[in-house]
mmCIF file of C-alpha atoms and ligand atoms in Angstrom:
data_model
loop_
_atom_site.group_PDB
_atom_site.id
_atom_site.type_symbol
_atom_site.label_atom_id
_atom_site.label_comp_id
_atom_site.label_asym_id
_atom_site.label_seq_id
_atom_site.Cartn_x
_atom_site.Cartn_y
_atom_site.Cartn_z
ATOM 1 C CA UNK M 784 72.059 -7.000 20.550
ATOM 2 C CA UNK M 785 74.347 -3.431 19.443
ATOM 3 C CA UNK M 786 73.052 -2.952 15.998
ATOM 4 C CA UNK M 787 70.189 -0.596 15.469
ATOM 5 C CA UNK M 788 66.402 -2.164 16.070
ATOM 6 C CA UNK M 789 65.127 -2.634 12.364
ATOM 7 C CA UNK M 790 61.352 -1.268 12.268
ATOM 8 C CA UNK M 791 58.818 -2.187 9.506
ATOM 9 C CA UNK M 792 55.497 -0.471 9.865
ATOM 10 C CA UNK M 793 52.602 -2.580 9.139
ATOM 11 C CA UNK M 794 50.287 0.541 7.972
ATOM 12 C CA UNK M 795 51.668 3.504 6.596
ATOM 13 C CA UNK M 796 48.870 6.272 7.248
ATOM 14 C CA UNK M 797 48.629 9.218 10.270
ATOM 15 C CA UNK M 798 50.420 6.849 13.116
ATOM 16 C CA UNK M 799 52.294 5.064 11.041
ATOM 17 C CA UNK M 800 53.998 8.341 10.176
ATOM 18 C CA UNK M 801 54.215 9.756 13.375
ATOM 19 C CA UNK M 802 56.062 6.496 14.004
ATOM 20 C CA UNK M 803 58.379 7.182 10.881
ATOM 21 C CA UNK M 804 58.912 10.563 12.486
ATOM 22 C CA UNK M 805 60.185 9.604 15.856
ATOM 23 C CA UNK M 806 62.220 6.747 14.856
ATOM 24 C CA UNK M 807 64.296 8.865 13.022
ATOM 25 C CA UNK M 808 65.080 10.894 15.527
ATOM 26 C CA UNK M 809 66.298 7.751 17.881
ATOM 27 C CA UNK M 810 69.920 6.705 16.990
ATOM 28 C CA UNK M 811 69.757 3.274 17.484
ATOM 29 C CA UNK M 812 66.943 2.445 15.210
ATOM 30 C CA UNK M 813 65.519 2.501 11.679
ATOM 31 C CA UNK M 814 62.402 1.848 9.794
ATOM 32 C CA UNK M 815 63.922 -1.168 7.122
ATOM 33 C CA UNK M 816 60.346 -1.563 5.563
ATOM 34 C CA UNK M 817 57.027 -0.332 4.697
ATOM 35 C CA UNK M 818 54.074 -2.321 4.555
ATOM 36 C CA UNK M 819 50.518 -0.588 3.173
ATOM 37 C CA UNK M 820 48.209 -1.477 1.061
ATOM 38 C CA UNK M 821 47.472 2.202 -0.027
ATOM 39 C CA UNK M 822 50.211 3.398 -2.327
ATOM 40 C CA UNK M 823 49.243 7.357 -1.195
ATOM 41 C CA UNK M 824 50.645 6.151 2.269
ATOM 42 C CA UNK M 825 53.721 4.118 0.750
ATOM 43 C CA UNK M 826 54.562 7.578 -1.177
ATOM 44 C CA UNK M 827 53.857 10.264 2.216
ATOM 45 C CA UNK M 828 56.003 7.741 3.969
ATOM 46 C CA UNK M 829 58.832 7.350 1.874
ATOM 47 C CA UNK M 830 58.934 11.560 1.182
ATOM 48 C CA UNK M 831 59.293 11.285 5.613
ATOM 49 C CA UNK M 832 62.181 8.890 5.644
ATOM 50 C CA UNK M 833 63.983 10.149 2.752
ATOM 51 C CA UNK M 834 65.910 6.772 1.624
ATOM 52 C CA UNK M 835 64.641 3.633 0.585
ATOM 53 C CA UNK M 836 63.166 0.649 2.259
ATOM 54 C CA UNK M 837 61.913 -2.148 1.305
ATOM 55 C CA UNK M 838 57.795 -2.003 0.477
ATOM 56 C CA UNK M 839 55.354 -4.348 0.727
ATOM 57 C CA UNK M 840 51.805 -4.486 -0.107
ATOM 58 C CA UNK M 841 51.041 -7.958 1.855
ATOM 59 C CA UNK M 842 52.345 -8.212 5.406
ATOM 60 C CA UNK M 843 52.768 -11.914 4.977
ATOM 61 C CA UNK M 844 55.564 -10.995 2.310
ATOM 62 C CA UNK M 845 56.757 -8.834 5.155
ATOM 63 C CA UNK M 846 56.796 -11.696 7.570
ATOM 64 C CA UNK M 847 58.893 -14.129 5.249
ATOM 65 C CA UNK M 848 60.859 -11.447 3.899
ATOM 66 C CA UNK M 849 62.728 -11.160 7.661
ATOM 67 C CA UNK M 850 63.972 -8.437 7.618
ATOM 68 C CA UNK M 851 62.874 -6.307 10.704
ATOM 69 C CA UNK M 852 63.397 -7.514 14.589
ATOM 70 C CA UNK M 853 60.342 -5.426 15.644
ATOM 71 C CA UNK M 854 56.795 -4.720 13.582
ATOM 72 C CA UNK M 855 54.287 -1.503 13.942
ATOM 73 C CA UNK M 856 50.669 -2.077 13.797
ATOM 74 C CA UNK M 857 49.029 0.795 12.909
ATOM 75 C CA UNK M 858 46.411 -0.517 10.669
ATOM 76 C CA UNK M 859 43.002 0.492 10.999
ATOM 77 C CA UNK M 860 41.051 -0.626 14.397
ATOM 78 C CA UNK M 861 38.971 -3.880 13.098
ATOM 79 C CA UNK M 862 41.941 -5.144 10.958
ATOM 80 C CA UNK M 863 43.873 -5.720 14.164
ATOM 81 C CA UNK M 864 42.658 -9.206 15.370
ATOM 82 C CA UNK M 865 43.445 -10.558 11.923
ATOM 83 C CA UNK M 866 46.886 -9.211 11.917
ATOM 84 C CA UNK M 867 47.880 -10.068 14.682
ATOM 85 C CA UNK M 868 47.075 -13.714 14.337
ATOM 86 C CA UNK M 869 49.210 -13.349 11.271
ATOM 87 C CA UNK M 870 52.207 -11.831 12.690
ATOM 88 C CA UNK M 871 52.611 -14.113 15.288
ATOM 89 C CA UNK M 872 54.161 -16.209 12.989
ATOM 90 C CA UNK M 873 56.994 -13.780 12.690
ATOM 91 C CA UNK M 874 58.190 -14.024 15.963
ATOM 92 C CA UNK M 875 59.276 -10.052 16.345
ATOM 93 C CA UNK M 876 58.712 -7.367 18.737
ATOM 94 C CA UNK M 877 55.399 -6.101 18.365
ATOM 95 C CA UNK M 878 54.128 -2.294 19.303
ATOM 96 C CA UNK M 879 50.138 -2.597 18.630
ATOM 97 C CA UNK M 880 48.753 0.889 17.943
ATOM 98 C CA UNK M 881 45.426 1.443 20.239
ATOM 99 C CA UNK M 882 42.945 -0.050 20.528
ATOM 100 C CA UNK M 883 44.374 -3.441 20.461
ATOM 101 C CA UNK M 884 41.389 -4.752 18.855
ATOM 102 C CA UNK M 885 38.063 -3.577 18.412
ATOM 103 C CA UNK M 886 36.268 -5.821 20.906
ATOM 104 C CA UNK M 887 36.863 -7.347 24.473
ATOM 105 C CA UNK M 888 36.538 -10.742 22.675
ATOM 106 C CA UNK M 889 38.736 -10.362 19.887
ATOM 107 C CA UNK M 890 41.331 -8.754 22.568
ATOM 108 C CA UNK M 891 41.374 -11.993 24.726
ATOM 109 C CA UNK M 892 41.401 -14.127 21.793
ATOM 110 C CA UNK M 893 44.497 -12.230 20.940
ATOM 111 C CA UNK M 894 46.229 -12.509 24.263
ATOM 112 C CA UNK M 895 45.533 -16.601 24.757
ATOM 113 C CA UNK M 896 47.870 -16.627 21.456
ATOM 114 C CA UNK M 897 50.564 -14.646 22.539
ATOM 115 C CA UNK M 898 50.828 -16.686 26.013
ATOM 116 C CA UNK M 899 54.327 -18.225 25.026
ATOM 117 C CA UNK M 900 55.257 -15.535 22.504
ATOM 118 C CA UNK M 901 58.678 -14.997 22.192
ATOM 119 C CA UNK M 902 58.982 -11.149 21.654
ATOM 120 C CA UNK M 903 57.818 -8.053 23.295
ATOM 121 C CA UNK M 904 54.249 -7.438 22.578
ATOM 122 C CA UNK M 905 53.682 -3.984 23.792
ATOM 123 C CA UNK M 906 49.816 -1.980 23.663
ATOM 124 C CA UNK M 907 50.731 1.544 22.210
ATOM 125 C CA UNK M 908 48.946 3.904 24.755
ATOM 126 C CA UNK M 909 51.071 7.151 23.546
ATOM 127 C CA UNK M 910 49.194 9.287 26.799
ATOM 128 C CA UNK M 911 51.325 7.548 29.467
ATOM 129 C CA UNK M 912 54.273 9.106 28.315
ATOM 130 C CA UNK M 913 53.744 12.844 27.568
ATOM 131 C CA UNK M 914 55.927 14.697 29.962
ATOM 132 C CA UNK M 915 53.410 16.391 32.095
ATOM 133 C CA UNK M 916 51.219 13.677 32.573
ATOM 134 C CA UNK M 917 54.226 11.237 33.628
ATOM 135 C CA UNK M 918 55.282 13.790 36.168
ATOM 136 C CA UNK M 919 51.934 13.808 37.504
ATOM 137 C CA UNK M 920 51.778 10.352 37.880
ATOM 138 C CA UNK M 921 55.312 9.996 39.258
ATOM 139 C CA UNK M 922 53.594 12.971 41.831
ATOM 140 C CA UNK M 923 50.117 10.828 42.751
ATOM 141 C CA UNK M 924 52.372 7.463 42.866
ATOM 142 C CA UNK M 925 54.965 9.340 44.862
ATOM 143 C CA UNK M 926 51.994 10.272 47.388
ATOM 144 C CA UNK M 927 52.629 13.837 47.256
ATOM 145 C CA UNK M 928 48.904 14.235 47.193
ATOM 146 C CA UNK M 929 47.966 11.559 50.264
ATOM 147 C CA UNK M 930 45.640 9.137 49.496
ATOM 148 C CA UNK M 931 44.425 9.457 45.174
ATOM 149 C CA UNK M 932 40.622 9.418 45.975
ATOM 150 C CA UNK M 933 39.298 11.465 42.873
ATOM 151 C CA UNK M 934 40.217 12.146 38.974
ATOM 152 C CA UNK M 935 39.241 14.080 36.369
ATOM 153 C CA UNK M 936 40.287 13.851 32.891
ATOM 154 C CA UNK M 937 38.929 16.226 30.231
ATOM 155 C CA UNK M 938 39.834 16.322 26.285
ATOM 156 C CA UNK M 939 38.420 18.693 24.309
ATOM 157 C CA UNK M 940 39.416 18.850 20.473
ATOM 158 C CA UNK M 941 38.287 18.493 17.184
ATOM 159 C CA UNK M 942 36.627 16.141 15.382
ATOM 160 C CA UNK M 943 37.690 13.122 14.311
ATOM 161 C CA UNK M 944 39.711 13.457 11.401
ATOM 162 C CA UNK M 945 39.691 11.881 7.510
ATOM 163 C CA UNK M 946 41.106 8.319 7.542
ATOM 164 C CA UNK M 947 42.211 5.794 4.283
ATOM 165 C CA UNK M 948 38.594 4.533 3.262
ATOM 166 C CA UNK M 949 36.851 6.830 5.858
ATOM 167 C CA UNK M 950 37.043 3.593 8.201
ATOM 168 C CA UNK M 951 36.953 5.447 11.306
ATOM 169 C CA UNK M 952 33.698 6.542 10.714
ATOM 170 C CA UNK M 953 31.519 4.012 12.156
ATOM 171 C CA UNK M 954 31.646 2.193 15.605
ATOM 172 C CA UNK M 955 32.025 -1.389 13.672
ATOM 173 C CA UNK M 956 35.063 -0.516 12.780
ATOM 174 C CA UNK M 957 36.349 1.719 15.330
ATOM 175 C CA UNK M 958 35.119 -0.249 18.626
ATOM 176 C CA UNK M 959 33.066 3.393 18.800
ATOM 177 C CA UNK M 960 34.295 6.385 20.212
ATOM 178 C CA UNK M 961 34.765 5.135 23.723
ATOM 179 C CA UNK M 962 36.897 2.273 22.851
ATOM 180 C CA UNK M 963 39.087 3.658 19.879
ATOM 181 C CA UNK M 964 39.919 7.259 21.024
ATOM 182 C CA UNK M 965 39.109 6.990 24.861
ATOM 183 C CA UNK M 966 41.020 3.872 25.851
ATOM 184 C CA UNK M 967 44.291 5.998 25.983
ATOM 185 C CA UNK M 968 42.251 7.987 28.922
ATOM 186 C CA UNK M 969 40.355 4.412 30.979
ATOM 187 C CA UNK M 970 44.243 2.868 30.510
ATOM 188 C CA UNK M 971 45.225 6.347 32.169
ATOM 189 C CA UNK M 972 43.064 6.182 35.106
ATOM 190 C CA UNK M 973 44.197 2.842 35.767
ATOM 191 C CA UNK M 974 47.610 3.576 35.771
ATOM 192 C CA UNK M 975 47.195 6.500 37.980
ATOM 193 C CA UNK M 976 44.654 4.389 40.449
ATOM 194 C CA UNK M 977 46.908 0.966 40.464
ATOM 195 C CA UNK M 978 43.614 -0.912 41.003
ATOM 196 C CA UNK M 979 41.016 -2.408 39.156
ATOM 197 C CA UNK M 980 37.956 -0.659 37.513
ATOM 198 C CA UNK M 981 34.398 -1.937 39.170
ATOM 199 C CA UNK M 982 31.382 -0.596 37.432
ATOM 200 C CA UNK M 983 30.704 2.436 35.006
ATOM 201 C CA UNK M 984 28.309 4.356 34.125
ATOM 202 C CA UNK M 985 28.274 6.899 30.723
ATOM 203 C CA UNK M 986 26.219 9.462 29.375
ATOM 204 C CA UNK M 987 26.544 10.226 25.352
ATOM 205 C CA UNK M 988 25.382 10.976 22.229
ATOM 206 C CA UNK M 989 26.291 12.349 18.276
ATOM 207 C CA UNK M 990 25.021 15.845 18.685
ATOM 208 C CA UNK M 991 27.538 17.709 15.820
ATOM 209 C CA UNK M 992 29.670 15.898 13.910
ATOM 210 C CA UNK M 993 29.483 13.851 10.483
ATOM 211 C CA UNK M 994 25.908 13.915 10.714
ATOM 212 C CA UNK M 995 25.531 15.404 6.845
ATOM 213 C CA UNK M 996 28.401 12.562 6.016
ATOM 214 C CA UNK M 997 27.026 9.410 4.315
ATOM 215 C CA UNK M 998 28.924 6.306 3.061
ATOM 216 C CA UNK M 999 27.495 4.346 0.755
ATOM 217 C CA UNK M 1000 24.422 5.777 1.825
ATOM 218 C CA UNK M 1001 24.803 5.338 5.682
ATOM 219 C CA UNK M 1002 25.207 8.318 8.027
ATOM 220 C CA UNK M 1003 27.858 7.700 10.859
ATOM 221 C CA UNK M 1004 27.733 6.537 14.107
ATOM 222 C CA UNK M 1005 30.474 7.635 16.496
ATOM 223 C CA UNK M 1006 29.832 9.585 19.812
ATOM 224 C CA UNK M 1007 31.309 12.928 19.502
ATOM 225 C CA UNK M 1008 30.551 13.763 23.435
ATOM 226 C CA UNK M 1009 30.116 11.961 26.774
ATOM 227 C CA UNK M 1010 30.778 12.212 30.764
ATOM 228 C CA UNK M 1011 32.249 8.626 31.833
ATOM 229 C CA UNK M 1012 32.518 8.068 35.589
ATOM 230 C CA UNK M 1013 34.752 4.922 36.419
ATOM 231 C CA UNK M 1014 34.307 3.740 39.918
ATOM 232 C CA UNK M 1015 37.701 1.383 41.147
ATOM 233 C CA UNK M 1016 38.056 -1.639 43.667
ATOM 234 C CA UNK M 1017 40.049 0.493 46.101
ATOM 235 C CA UNK M 1018 37.565 3.498 46.195
ATOM 236 C CA UNK M 1019 39.201 5.850 43.782
ATOM 237 C CA UNK M 1020 36.249 7.993 41.345
ATOM 238 C CA UNK M 1021 37.837 8.929 37.862
ATOM 239 C CA UNK M 1022 35.490 10.972 35.067
ATOM 240 C CA UNK M 1023 36.243 11.689 31.943
ATOM 241 C CA UNK M 1024 34.908 14.174 29.927
ATOM 242 C CA UNK M 1025 34.905 14.104 26.170
ATOM 243 C CA UNK M 1026 33.737 16.464 23.571
ATOM 244 C CA UNK M 1027 35.071 16.512 20.105
ATOM 245 C CA UNK M 1028 33.658 19.841 18.604
ATOM 246 C CA UNK M 1029 35.577 21.962 20.933
ATOM 247 C CA UNK M 1030 38.497 22.705 18.830
ATOM 248 C CA UNK M 1031 39.406 25.992 19.358
ATOM 249 C CA UNK M 1032 40.324 25.237 23.395
ATOM 250 C CA UNK M 1033 43.432 26.114 24.908
ATOM 251 C CA UNK M 1034 44.005 23.080 26.286
ATOM 252 C CA UNK M 1035 43.727 19.739 24.298
ATOM 253 C CA UNK M 1036 43.535 17.428 27.471
ATOM 254 C CA UNK M 1037 42.777 18.706 31.491
ATOM 255 C CA UNK M 1038 44.137 16.324 33.592
ATOM 256 C CA UNK M 1039 43.602 16.981 37.919
ATOM 257 C CA UNK M 1040 43.534 14.761 41.054
ATOM 258 C CA UNK M 1041 42.444 14.971 44.422
ATOM 259 C CA UNK M 1042 43.764 13.349 47.410
ATOM 260 C CA UNK M 1043 43.606 13.406 50.945
ATOM 261 C CA UNK M 1044 45.997 16.172 51.648
ATOM 262 C CA UNK M 1045 46.394 18.064 48.493
ATOM 263 C CA UNK M 1046 45.483 18.322 45.066
ATOM 264 C CA UNK M 1047 47.667 18.731 41.336
ATOM 265 C CA UNK M 1048 46.797 19.506 38.611
ATOM 266 C CA UNK M 1049 48.175 19.412 34.726
ATOM 267 C CA UNK M 1050 46.957 20.515 31.114
ATOM 268 C CA UNK M 1051 48.279 19.131 27.578
ATOM 269 C CA UNK M 1052 48.357 22.229 24.991
ATOM 270 C CA UNK M 1053 46.137 21.541 21.713
ATOM 271 C CA UNK M 1054 49.069 20.297 19.050
ATOM 272 C CA UNK M 1055 48.026 23.450 16.694
ATOM 273 C CA UNK M 1056 48.645 25.750 18.938
ATOM 274 C CA UNK M 1057 52.628 24.644 18.670
ATOM 275 C CA UNK M 1058 52.867 25.067 22.302
ATOM 276 C CA UNK M 1059 55.599 23.074 23.721
ATOM 277 C CA UNK M 1060 55.176 23.848 27.779
ATOM 278 C CA UNK M 1061 52.576 23.142 30.185
ATOM 279 C CA UNK M 1062 52.319 23.710 33.976
ATOM 280 C CA UNK M 1063 51.935 21.339 37.047
ATOM 281 C CA UNK M 1064 50.656 22.617 40.033
ATOM 282 C CA UNK M 1065 50.984 21.292 43.172
ATOM 283 C CA UNK M 1066 48.285 22.880 45.889
ATOM 284 C CA UNK M 1067 48.353 21.200 49.348
ATOM 285 C CA UNK M 1068 45.293 21.787 51.890
ATOM 286 C CA UNK M 1069 46.182 24.696 54.629
ATOM 287 C CA UNK M 1070 48.282 26.285 52.361
ATOM 288 C CA UNK M 1071 48.222 29.900 50.017
ATOM 289 C CA UNK M 1072 50.227 29.116 47.732
ATOM 290 C CA UNK M 1073 50.231 26.212 44.810
ATOM 291 C CA UNK M 1074 53.433 24.722 43.774
ATOM 292 C CA UNK M 1075 53.801 25.361 39.591
ATOM 293 C CA UNK M 1076 56.018 24.225 37.655
ATOM 294 C CA UNK M 1077 56.700 24.418 33.720
ATOM 295 C CA UNK M 1078 57.705 21.505 31.971
ATOM 296 C CA UNK M 1079 58.704 21.685 28.566
ATOM 297 C CA UNK M 1080 58.940 19.287 25.765
ATOM 298 C CA UNK M 1081 62.081 19.429 23.734
ATOM 299 C CA UNK M 1082 61.358 21.330 20.224
ATOM 300 C CA UNK M 1083 62.383 18.952 18.317
ATOM 301 C CA UNK M 1084 60.497 15.418 19.653
ATOM 302 C CA UNK M 1085 57.228 17.724 19.674
ATOM 303 C CA UNK M 1086 57.542 18.216 16.210
ATOM 304 C CA UNK M 1087 57.810 15.077 15.542
ATOM 305 C CA UNK M 1088 54.456 14.133 16.097
ATOM 306 C CA UNK M 1089 50.645 15.333 17.206
ATOM 307 C CA UNK M 1090 50.806 13.475 21.061
ATOM 308 C CA UNK M 1091 52.400 15.887 23.011
ATOM 309 C CA UNK M 1092 56.506 14.425 22.239
ATOM 310 C CA UNK M 1093 54.922 10.833 23.720
ATOM 311 C CA UNK M 1094 55.781 8.802 20.487
ATOM 312 C CA UNK M 1095 59.381 9.439 21.281
ATOM 313 C CA UNK M 1096 59.123 8.461 24.573
ATOM 314 C CA UNK M 1097 57.254 5.614 24.084
ATOM 315 C CA UNK M 1098 59.755 3.830 21.520
ATOM 316 C CA UNK M 1099 63.038 4.796 23.640
ATOM 317 C CA UNK M 1100 60.828 2.913 26.713
ATOM 318 C CA UNK M 1101 59.876 -0.020 23.577
ATOM 319 C CA UNK M 1102 63.518 -0.309 22.699
ATOM 320 C CA UNK M 1103 64.610 -1.011 26.492
ATOM 321 C CA UNK M 1104 62.708 -3.795 26.753
ATOM 322 C CA UNK M 1105 63.572 -5.370 23.885
ATOM 323 C CA UNK M 1106 67.578 -4.733 24.570
ATOM 324 C CA UNK M 1107 67.039 -5.680 28.484
ATOM 325 C CA UNK M 1108 64.596 -8.349 27.890
ATOM 326 C CA UNK M 1109 62.421 -7.000 30.081
ATOM 327 C CA UNK M 1110 58.613 -6.705 30.156
ATOM 328 C CA UNK M 1111 56.303 -4.516 28.314
ATOM 329 C CA UNK M 1112 55.545 -1.395 30.312
ATOM 330 C CA UNK M 1113 51.970 -1.581 28.801
ATOM 331 C CA UNK M 1114 51.055 -5.147 28.617
ATOM 332 C CA UNK M 1115 48.234 -6.797 26.000
ATOM 333 C CA UNK M 1116 46.066 -7.031 29.385
ATOM 334 C CA UNK M 1117 46.754 -3.552 29.907
ATOM 335 C CA UNK M 1118 45.420 -3.118 26.584
ATOM 336 C CA UNK M 1119 42.356 -5.524 27.010
ATOM 337 C CA UNK M 1120 41.529 -3.839 30.158
ATOM 338 C CA UNK M 1121 41.524 -0.552 28.420
ATOM 339 C CA UNK M 1122 39.495 -1.863 25.664
ATOM 340 C CA UNK M 1123 36.800 -3.119 28.667
ATOM 341 C CA UNK M 1124 36.343 -0.504 29.963
ATOM 342 C CA UNK M 1125 35.087 1.962 26.670
ATOM 343 C CA UNK M 1126 33.004 -1.122 25.819
ATOM 344 C CA UNK M 1127 31.061 -0.922 28.977
ATOM 345 C CA UNK M 1128 31.224 2.685 28.773
ATOM 346 C CA UNK M 1129 29.162 2.291 24.974
ATOM 347 C CA UNK M 1130 27.206 -0.400 26.686
ATOM 348 C CA UNK M 1131 26.213 1.575 29.387
ATOM 349 C CA UNK M 1132 25.358 5.064 26.731
ATOM 350 C CA UNK M 1133 22.992 2.231 24.698
ATOM 351 C CA UNK M 1134 21.125 0.403 28.041
ATOM 352 C CA UNK M 1135 21.285 3.266 30.247
ATOM 353 C CA UNK M 1136 21.997 2.055 33.214
ATOM 354 C CA UNK M 1137 25.443 1.361 35.319
ATOM 355 C CA UNK M 1138 27.961 -1.397 34.108
ATOM 356 C CA UNK M 1139 29.795 -3.973 35.919
ATOM 357 C CA UNK M 1140 33.048 -5.012 35.159
ATOM 358 C CA UNK M 1141 31.983 -8.311 36.233
ATOM 359 C CA UNK M 1142 29.702 -8.805 33.344
ATOM 360 C CA UNK M 1143 32.990 -9.344 31.538
ATOM 361 C CA UNK M 1144 34.438 -12.406 31.883
ATOM 362 C CA UNK M 1145 38.160 -10.773 32.320
HETATM 363 N N1 LIG D 1820 47.714 6.379 19.943
HETATM 364 C C1 LIG D 1820 47.219 7.517 19.125
HETATM 365 O O1 LIG D 1820 46.873 8.385 19.900
HETATM 366 C C2 LIG D 1820 46.778 7.196 17.697
HETATM 367 C C3 LIG D 1820 46.699 8.271 17.132
HETATM 368 C C4 LIG D 1820 46.016 7.992 15.305
HETATM 369 C C5 LIG D 1820 45.566 6.641 15.636
HETATM 370 N N2 LIG D 1820 46.101 5.781 16.166
HETATM 371 C C6 LIG D 1820 45.784 4.136 15.873
HETATM 372 O O2 LIG D 1820 46.522 4.029 14.700
HETATM 373 C C7 LIG D 1820 46.013 2.820 13.628
HETATM 374 C C8 LIG D 1820 46.053 3.843 12.358
HETATM 375 O O3 LIG D 1820 45.077 4.743 12.351
HETATM 376 P P1 LIG D 1820 45.698 6.278 11.680
HETATM 377 O O4 LIG D 1820 45.253 7.153 12.273
HETATM 378 O O5 LIG D 1820 47.181 6.037 11.121
HETATM 379 O O6 LIG D 1820 44.616 5.391 10.170
HETATM 380 P P2 LIG D 1820 45.214 5.823 8.516
HETATM 381 O O7 LIG D 1820 43.820 5.507 7.601
HETATM 382 O O8 LIG D 1820 45.264 7.043 8.780
HETATM 383 O O9 LIG D 1820 46.254 4.397 8.066
HETATM 384 C C9 LIG D 1820 46.016 3.319 8.449
HETATM 385 C C10 LIG D 1820 46.633 2.986 7.177
HETATM 386 O O10 LIG D 1820 46.819 1.041 6.948
HETATM 387 C C11 LIG D 1820 46.463 0.646 6.128
HETATM 388 N N3 LIG D 1820 45.994 -0.417 5.794
HETATM 389 C C12 LIG D 1820 44.865 -0.888 5.754
HETATM 390 N N4 LIG D 1820 44.942 -2.377 5.816
HETATM 391 C C13 LIG D 1820 45.965 -2.910 5.681
HETATM 392 C C14 LIG D 1820 46.080 -4.246 6.075
HETATM 393 N N5 LIG D 1820 45.753 -5.084 5.396
HETATM 394 N N6 LIG D 1820 47.347 -4.118 5.490
HETATM 395 C C15 LIG D 1820 48.396 -2.943 5.166
HETATM 396 N N7 LIG D 1820 48.056 -1.845 5.747
HETATM 397 C C16 LIG D 1820 46.951 -1.514 5.424
HETATM 398 C C17 LIG D 1820 45.750 1.983 5.121
HETATM 399 O O11 LIG D 1820 45.594 1.863 3.819
HETATM 400 C C18 LIG D 1820 46.450 2.970 5.736
HETATM 401 O O12 LIG D 1820 47.462 3.838 5.334
HETATM 402 C C19 LIG D 1820 44.703 2.603 14.417
HETATM 403 O O13 LIG D 1820 44.504 1.732 15.178
HETATM 404 C C20 LIG D 1820 44.390 3.893 14.972
HETATM 405 O O14 LIG D 1820 43.734 3.634 16.611
HETATM 406 C C21 LIG D 1820 46.539 5.800 17.467
#
């Protein structure tokens, strides 16, 4: 395939628009269609594109039109399962925004339906592609710090933003904060540990955010802070510290891994800071100083989104898989297990106990 990859965006809201900006800086790709039920989202997306594309408000018409080789599914989480079942008819390559679905049950249903799908199906997990995170993963997998033992991830950030029709205010529509937001981090833990989760323990609450908001007479029910511990089969212990009322933080994410012979740490600056670089530090036991290196994201790539350049790198990898007919780097199963850890963490908080991953029929 020498011509450009032709993308259609299903769900042209906040994340759909980040995809549009990133595709716009990739030479061998273009957006050829937008599909959204909101006129406002279509209008904003067209302003970003600055050229005419086919417009749909029903994705069945987009499928029928047969004008794209790849669909990006960036509709609200609770709609993913129905959209996915329908877009299976198209046979085109699929990049599905996280979380794959809001429940393990829905993810499994889709995974089964997708067994013999002809195209690439890729779960969008942008955090894997942030340059400092990529570098950290590479060092850990090269055994720079010996056998990995402990991994901790902290995200201290702003509250959930307002979304079209406020779908992100209720756990029933998002899967809950630990599925919706934190599936990224559980995916990272699994990727870094190269092992499967065994048990999950979490403590969390909705202590500060959205308590004074009402939608159709109901107050939002999404957690705004939690600690989550995940034990992996190979003995790696991982920890997540998430707080969503900490917007004045220098770094939005901080990652630290400790192995048998050393420690590696890095940070991702908050998007609002506009800072395009961060340090990675590798400190070996018995040595006095740590090796420190600065990792910079190309400002043009950094500007095209809210995720420290990662959406661009995700697309270049997705396109490579399409062109080389290779397996997705982030599979449906990766999407499913990330949701399962999130669901286990939500359950752990509700029931006040350790949740064994064997309780899910994975
Ligand atoms: N990877 C990340 O870091 C990241 C960041 C933000 C959002 N997301 C994910 O992206 C998805 C979209 O989130 P968002 O922040 O863009 O929300 P949003 O509300 O800004 O946009 C969603 C869009 O989907 C449209 N839509 C709803 N139902 C539709 C349908 N049946 N057909 C076509 N369009 C439909 C809405 O009108 C809206 O424009 C979610 O799954 C979210 O979890 C991922």
